[in-house]
PDB file of C-alpha atoms in Angstrom:
ATOM      1  CA  MET A  34      12.364  19.833 -17.014  1.00 61.00           C
ATOM      2  CA  THR A  35      12.532  16.316 -15.601  1.00 71.00           C
ATOM      3  CA  ALA A  36       9.530  14.347 -14.437  1.00 68.00           C
ATOM      4  CA  PRO A  37       9.125  13.981 -10.679  1.00 73.00           C
ATOM      5  CA  GLU A  38      10.273  10.750  -9.106  1.00 79.00           C
ATOM      6  CA  PRO A  39       7.410   8.284  -8.688  1.00 80.00           C
ATOM      7  CA  VAL A  40       6.011   7.809  -5.212  1.00 84.00           C
ATOM      8  CA  THR A  41       7.537   4.624  -3.781  1.00 90.00           C
ATOM      9  CA  ILE A  42       4.966   2.229  -2.392  1.00 93.00           C
ATOM     10  CA  GLY A  43       5.789  -1.029  -0.657  1.00 97.00           C
ATOM     11  CA  VAL A  44       3.085  -3.663  -0.288  1.00 97.00           C
ATOM     12  CA  LYS A  45       2.866  -6.300   2.416  1.00 98.00           C
ATOM     13  CA  PHE A  46       0.080  -8.864   2.353  1.00 97.00           C
ATOM     14  CA  CYS A  47      -1.165 -10.646   5.450  1.00 95.00           C
ATOM     15  CA  GLY A  48      -0.938 -14.418   5.563  1.00 93.00           C
ATOM     16  CA  GLY A  49      -4.455 -14.832   4.190  1.00 93.00           C
ATOM     17  CA  CYS A  50      -5.870 -17.003   6.967  1.00 93.00           C
ATOM     18  CA  ASN A  51      -9.263 -15.243   6.992  1.00 92.00           C
ATOM     19  CA  PRO A  52      -9.615 -13.135   3.820  1.00 92.00           C
ATOM     20  CA  ARG A  53     -12.941 -11.364   3.429  1.00 94.00           C
ATOM     21  CA  TYR A  54     -12.124  -9.905   0.019  1.00 95.00           C
ATOM     22  CA  ASP A  55      -9.714 -10.498  -2.866  1.00 96.00           C
ATOM     23  CA  ARG A  56      -6.544  -8.746  -1.728  1.00 96.00           C
ATOM     24  CA  GLY A  57      -4.727  -9.280  -5.027  1.00 96.00           C
ATOM     25  CA  ALA A  58      -7.606  -7.748  -6.980  1.00 95.00           C
ATOM     26  CA  LEU A  59      -7.555  -4.764  -4.639  1.00 94.00           C
ATOM     27  CA  LEU A  60      -3.853  -4.217  -5.281  1.00 95.00           C
ATOM     28  CA  GLN A  61      -4.520  -4.363  -9.018  1.00 94.00           C
ATOM     29  CA  LYS A  62      -7.231  -1.691  -8.640  1.00 91.00           C
ATOM     30  CA  ILE A  63      -4.751   0.526  -6.791  1.00 91.00           C
ATOM     31  CA  ARG A  64      -2.155  -0.037  -9.530  1.00 91.00           C
ATOM     32  CA  ASP A  65      -4.734   0.782 -12.201  1.00 90.00           C
ATOM     33  CA  ALA A  66      -5.794   3.959 -10.379  1.00 87.00           C
ATOM     34  CA  ARG A  67      -2.225   5.162  -9.789  1.00 87.00           C
ATOM     35  CA  SER A  68      -0.018   4.073 -12.655  1.00 87.00           C
ATOM     36  CA  ASP A  69       2.371   6.894 -11.703  1.00 87.00           C
ATOM     37  CA  TRP A  70       3.232   5.162  -8.419  1.00 89.00           C
ATOM     38  CA  ALA A  71       6.128   2.701  -8.148  1.00 92.00           C
ATOM     39  CA  ILE A  72       4.367  -0.169  -6.359  1.00 95.00           C
ATOM     40  CA  ASP A  73       6.400  -3.212  -5.354  1.00 96.00           C
ATOM     41  CA  ILE A  74       6.174  -6.025  -2.841  1.00 98.00           C
ATOM     42  CA  ALA A  75       7.967  -4.609   0.210  1.00 98.00           C
ATOM     43  CA  GLU A  76      11.487  -5.814   0.937  1.00 98.00           C
ATOM     44  CA  PRO A  77      13.501  -5.338   4.135  1.00 98.00           C
ATOM     45  CA  GLY A  78      16.209  -2.711   3.724  1.00 97.00           C
ATOM     46  CA  THR A  79      14.219  -0.476   1.380  1.00 96.00           C
ATOM     47  CA  VAL A  80      12.631   2.731   2.689  1.00 96.00           C
ATOM     48  CA  TYR A  81       9.245   3.435   1.130  1.00 95.00           C
ATOM     49  CA  LYS A  82       7.179   6.609   1.109  1.00 93.00           C
ATOM     50  CA  TYR A  83       4.154   4.456   1.949  1.00 92.00           C
ATOM     51  CA  LEU A  84       3.804   0.881   3.106  1.00 95.00           C
ATOM     52  CA  LEU A  85       0.422  -0.583   2.196  1.00 95.00           C
ATOM     53  CA  VAL A  86      -0.342  -3.438   4.547  1.00 96.00           C
ATOM     54  CA  ILE A  87      -3.157  -5.266   2.782  1.00 96.00           C
ATOM     55  CA  CYS A  88      -4.951  -7.402   5.353  1.00 96.00           C
ATOM     56  CA  GLY A  89      -7.844  -9.727   4.581  1.00 95.00           C
ATOM     57  CA  CYS A  90      -9.673  -8.987   7.836  1.00 94.00           C
ATOM     58  CA  THR A  91      -9.740  -6.542  10.736  1.00 92.00           C
ATOM     59  CA  SER A  92      -7.165  -8.499  12.757  1.00 93.00           C
ATOM     60  CA  ALA A  93      -4.475  -6.763  10.673  1.00 92.00           C
ATOM     61  CA  CYS A  94      -1.917  -9.264  11.929  1.00 92.00           C
ATOM     62  CA  ALA A  95       0.689  -8.917   9.150  1.00 94.00           C
ATOM     63  CA  ASP A  96       4.221  -8.707  10.557  1.00 96.00           C
ATOM     64  CA  ILE A  97       5.891  -5.550   9.263  1.00 97.00           C
ATOM     65  CA  SER A  98       8.653  -5.360  11.872  1.00 97.00           C
ATOM     66  CA  GLU A  99      11.422  -5.648   9.253  1.00 97.00           C
ATOM     67  CA  LEU A 100       9.925  -3.082   6.857  1.00 98.00           C
ATOM     68  CA  THR A 101      10.512   0.674   6.795  1.00 97.00           C
ATOM     69  CA  ALA A 102       8.271   3.438   5.493  1.00 96.00           C
ATOM     70  CA  GLU A 103       7.556   7.096   6.113  1.00 94.00           C
ATOM     71  CA  GLN A 104       3.879   6.248   6.484  1.00 92.00           C
ATOM     72  CA  ILE A 105       2.168   2.917   7.135  1.00 93.00           C
ATOM     73  CA  CYS A 106      -1.339   2.430   5.745  1.00 92.00           C
ATOM     74  CA  ARG A 107      -3.262  -0.612   6.952  1.00 93.00           C
ATOM     75  CA  ILE A 108      -6.003  -1.738   4.613  1.00 94.00           C
ATOM     76  CA  THR A 109      -8.506  -4.149   6.149  1.00 94.00           C
ATOM     77  CA  ALA A 110     -11.372  -3.637   3.677  1.00 94.00           C
ATOM     78  CA  PRO A 111     -11.640  -2.450   0.066  1.00 92.00           C
ATOM     79  CA  GLU A 112     -13.067   0.916   1.118  1.00 90.00           C
ATOM     80  CA  ASP A 113      -9.870   1.630   3.081  1.00 89.00           C
ATOM     81  CA  ALA A 114      -7.930   1.715  -0.185  1.00 86.00           C
ATOM     82  CA  ALA A 115      -9.917   4.664  -1.524  1.00 83.00           C
ATOM     83  CA  GLU A 116      -8.983   6.702   1.549  1.00 83.00           C
ATOM     84  CA  VAL A 117      -5.316   5.756   1.216  1.00 78.00           C
ATOM     85  CA  ILE A 118      -5.294   6.877  -2.419  1.00 76.00           C
ATOM     86  CA  ARG A 119      -7.056  10.173  -1.597  1.00 76.00           C
ATOM     87  CA  SER A 120      -4.667  10.880   1.261  1.00 73.00           C
ATOM     88  CA  ALA A 121      -1.551  10.070  -0.743  1.00 67.00           C
ATOM     89  CA  CYS A 122      -2.755  12.050  -3.751  1.00 59.00           C
ATOM     90  CA  SER A 123      -3.431  15.173  -1.711  1.00 57.00           C
ATOM     91  CA  GLU A 124      -0.048  14.855   0.000  1.00 54.00           C
ATOM     92  CA  THR A 125       1.910  14.402  -3.227  1.00 49.00           C
ATOM     93  CA  ALA A 126       0.109  17.348  -4.855  1.00 44.00           C
ATOM     94  CA  GLU A 127       1.508  19.774  -2.271  1.00 45.00           C
TER      95      GLU A 127
END
């Protein structure tokens, strides 16, 4: 029996003009919590299961127009990440 393919996660950071938390540290926490996910900086032309748009504030102004994903998850505060992980985990367990 082969292992399931890892969930593909693309990450897009905002420009960082008004960060209210450490966005890089948050991404590391997500990586630590979900080592079974394939998490990469999002690139145009790749289709991701999830696109995590990690924004430093509630403006959520990151341009994702050239990125493609089945589901887009905007994170504007650290507590948003916990919900994204819960949602993705319950979906991938089905």
